[in-house]
Amino acid sequence: MAFGIETRMSANARALTTIVGAGVLFGASALGAEAMAVASGLIGMFLAFGWSFLIELPNPGTARRVIVGTAIATAFVAYFLTIRELTFLAGFVVIAGFVAEMARKDGRPRLLEQISGTVSGSMLALMAGLWTRSLLVESDGADAIQVVLIAIAVATLLEMLIPHSLRHLRHVVYMVGGFLGGLLFMLFADLAWYAAGLTGLAAGAILAMFDSILRRLPPATRRRPGFALAMVPLCAGAVVAYTLTLILA
């Protein structure tokens, strides 16, 4: 698929974007659920603007509209309602993806690929809503969010700094970095070392998993797809934070 001339985005730039995004979410967690709802919604919308180009969908505009709508709806549902309504929204998103494709009038080429790509991007945007739910479930939610975000930031930074000769070990570096990031959080909060360490390890594993799936895609070196790739761990990491919140509760 032709993308035209687009600014390149290096792996280091993607890593820095992820770290900055983690910092924004960290700050939002300290400000409260309202700030987190806005920040997580923005993360989902930033994902939307590049996701369809990252996985090379045949109709990027339709996918972008569905994912943006999902991100906005998720921000409202996560803040004003409960996790029950968020699961209902997940089911509605699947239906919305089909309806959006049925409304197309271009012959709908590669329909299955288009629908699966739209729904997968929407689910990532919906996952970001769990940052807000983590804050609203229990008072321990802020700690759960912050340990995951520190783990993501440390793991991403370590992976960015390793020499080229050790790039084949980057998945191990992600997990080790996540573990160390989780332990680092113990300097700021009263959280058991095993809970912090295992949470960081889980965050690092998510980074490694999505890296292995998406990093080698050719569009990842371009600005919009690269920016979307930088948002992926910030969406998926919310699942780890929400799980830890439930455990601590």
C-alpha positions as a printed Julia matrix, in Angstrom:
249×3 Matrix{Float64}:
   0.0     0.0    0.0
   1.35    3.41  -0.89
   1.89    5.88   1.92
   3.58    8.67   0.05
   6.45   10.66   1.52
   6.38   10.58   5.31
   8.89   11.55   7.96
  10.95    8.69   9.35
  10.84    7.74  13.03
  13.8     5.93  14.57
  13.58    3.19  17.19
  15.05    5.58  19.76
  12.41    8.19  18.95
   9.69    5.58  19.45
  11.21    4.59  22.78
  11.37    8.21  23.94
   7.74    8.69  22.9
   6.73    5.72  25.04
   8.69    7.08  28.0
   7.11   10.53  27.65
   3.65    8.94  27.41
   4.35    6.93  30.57
   5.38   10.17  32.29
   2.13   11.86  31.25
   0.07    8.96  32.63
   2.16    8.95  35.82
   1.4    12.63  36.33
  -2.28   12.07  35.6
  -2.42    9.32  38.24
  -1.25   11.84  40.83
  -3.86   14.42  39.73
  -6.87   12.12  39.92
  -9.35   10.13  37.9
 -10.49   13.09  35.78
  -6.95   13.75  34.55
  -6.4    10.03  33.98
  -9.57    9.73  31.91
  -8.38   12.56  29.67
  -4.81   11.2   29.42
  -5.89    7.62  28.65
  -8.38    8.88  26.08
  -5.61   10.85  24.35
  -3.37    7.77  24.35
  -6.13    5.86  22.56
  -6.63    8.63  20.01
  -2.9     8.9   19.32
  -2.92    5.15  18.7
  -5.82    5.57  16.27
  -4.01    8.03  14.0
  -1.28    5.55  13.13
  -2.6     2.06  13.84
  -4.18    1.44  10.43
  -0.92    2.51   8.74
   1.17    0.34  11.05
  -0.65   -2.86  10.07
  -1.34   -1.58   6.52
  -5.13   -1.78   6.44
  -6.75   -1.22   3.04
  -9.09    1.51   4.36
  -7.28    3.46   7.1
  -9.9     6.19   7.41
 -12.7     3.85   8.52
 -10.47    2.12  11.08
  -9.27    5.47  12.42
 -12.8     6.75  12.97
 -13.86    3.59  14.8
 -10.79    3.59  17.05
 -11.1     7.32  17.85
 -14.76    6.79  18.71
 -13.8     3.86  20.93
 -11.14    5.92  22.73
 -13.59    8.75  23.46
 -16.39    6.4   24.56
 -13.95    4.45  26.75
 -12.81    7.6   28.56
 -16.42    8.45  29.48
 -17.5     4.91  30.36
 -14.38    4.21  32.45
 -14.88    7.38  34.48
 -18.65    7.6   34.87
 -19.63    3.9   34.89
 -18.04    0.58  35.92
 -15.98   -2.26  34.52
 -19.26   -4.03  33.66
 -20.23   -1.31  31.21
 -16.68   -1.29  29.85
 -17.05   -4.97  28.92
 -20.36   -4.16  27.22
 -18.53   -1.47  25.25
 -15.96   -4.04  24.14
 -18.75   -6.14  22.64
 -20.33   -3.1   21.0
 -16.98   -2.18  19.43
 -16.89   -5.5   17.58
 -20.35   -4.79  16.16
 -19.35   -1.22  15.3
 -16.35   -2.52  13.38
 -18.6    -4.72  11.22
 -21.19   -1.98  10.69
 -18.51    0.53   9.66
 -17.21   -1.89   7.05
 -20.68   -2.68   5.72
 -21.2     1.05   5.14
 -18.19    1.23   2.8
 -18.9     1.54  -0.93
 -15.44    0.76  -2.36
 -15.97   -2.96  -2.89
 -14.54   -3.75   0.58
 -11.21   -5.33  -0.46
  -9.43   -7.53   2.14
 -12.52   -7.31   4.34
 -11.46   -9.84   7.0
  -8.09   -8.14   7.41
  -9.77   -4.73   7.66
 -12.27   -5.83  10.3
  -9.74   -7.7   12.44
  -7.32   -4.76  12.29
 -10.03   -2.26  13.22
 -11.27   -4.35  16.15
  -7.77   -5.1   17.46
  -6.87   -1.4   17.44
 -10.17   -0.56  19.14
  -9.5    -3.14  21.85
  -6.11   -1.59  22.55
  -7.75    1.83  22.89
 -10.34    0.29  25.2
  -7.59   -1.27  27.36
  -6.29    2.22  28.07
  -9.52    2.88  29.98
  -8.31    0.46  32.65
  -5.88    3.13  33.88
  -8.92    5.13  34.98
 -10.71    2.12  36.42
  -7.59    1.23  38.42
  -7.72    4.63  40.12
 -11.42    4.33  40.89
 -11.47    0.76  42.21
  -9.38    1.2   45.35
  -7.01    3.63  47.04
  -4.16    1.29  46.06
  -4.89    1.95  42.39
  -2.42    4.83  42.14
   0.41    2.61  43.39
  -0.51   -0.13  40.92
  -0.55    2.35  38.04
   2.72    3.99  38.99
   4.67    0.76  39.45
   3.6    -0.41  35.98
   4.46    2.92  34.36
   7.89    3.05  36.02
   8.53   -0.53  34.88
   7.55    0.37  31.3
   9.76    3.48  31.33
  12.81    1.68  32.79
  12.45   -1.32  30.47
  12.09    0.92  27.43
  15.08    3.03  28.45
  17.32    0.01  29.0
  16.33   -1.48  25.65
  17.13    1.84  23.97
  20.57    1.98  25.58
  21.84   -1.54  24.9
  24.54   -1.75  22.2
  23.64   -2.98  18.74
  25.6    -6.19  19.27
  23.17   -7.18  22.04
  19.96   -6.33  20.19
  19.12  -10.03  19.9
  18.68  -10.01  23.7
  16.28   -7.09  23.76
  13.31   -9.2   24.9
  15.29  -10.36  27.92
  16.32   -6.74  28.51
  12.65   -5.69  28.46
  11.76   -8.2   31.18
  14.83   -7.51  33.31
  14.22   -3.78  32.94
  10.58   -4.19  33.93
  11.59   -6.2   36.99
  14.15   -3.58  38.03
  11.64   -0.79  37.4
   9.16   -2.53  39.67
  11.78   -2.84  42.41
  12.71    0.82  41.92
   9.14    1.8   42.74
   9.59    0.42  46.27
  11.64    3.54  47.01
   8.46    5.61  46.63
   5.69    3.42  48.02
   5.01    0.71  50.59
   4.6    -2.2   48.2
   5.92   -5.74  48.77
   9.05   -6.43  46.74
   7.61   -9.56  45.15
   4.43   -7.74  44.07
   6.45   -4.85  42.61
   8.97   -7.15  40.95
   6.41   -9.52  39.42
   4.31   -6.6   38.21
   7.37   -5.06  36.56
   8.23   -8.41  35.02
   4.7    -8.71  33.58
   4.95   -5.19  32.13
   8.32   -6.08  30.57
   6.86   -9.27  29.11
   4.08   -7.25  27.45
   6.68   -4.93  25.95
   8.64   -7.93  24.65
   5.52   -9.57  23.21
   4.32   -6.56  21.25
   7.88   -5.79  20.17
   8.21   -9.26  18.63
   4.82   -8.94  16.9
   4.95   -5.38  15.57
   8.54   -4.11  15.52
   9.51   -5.78  12.24
   6.58   -4.36  10.3
   8.01   -2.11   7.54
   5.74    0.88   8.33
   7.08    1.02  11.93
   9.93    3.21  10.71
   7.52    5.93   9.56
   6.26    8.69  11.82
   2.55    7.91  12.16
   2.87    4.11  12.41
   5.87    4.53  14.72
   3.91    6.82  16.99
   1.09    4.27  17.16
   3.6     1.53  18.02
   4.91    3.71  20.86
   1.36    3.89  22.29
   0.76    0.12  22.28
   2.57   -0.7   25.58
   0.84    2.25  27.24
  -2.53    0.74  26.32
  -1.72   -2.88  27.12
   0.1    -2.01  30.34
  -3.2    -0.85  31.84
  -4.3    -4.5   32.02
  -1.36   -5.26  34.34
  -2.17   -2.24  36.52
  -5.84   -3.17  36.83
  -4.98   -6.78  37.67
  -2.59   -5.65  40.4
  -5.24   -3.26  41.75
  -7.69   -6.14  42.11
  -5.05   -8.29  43.82
  -4.16   -5.53  46.29
  -7.84   -4.91  46.98
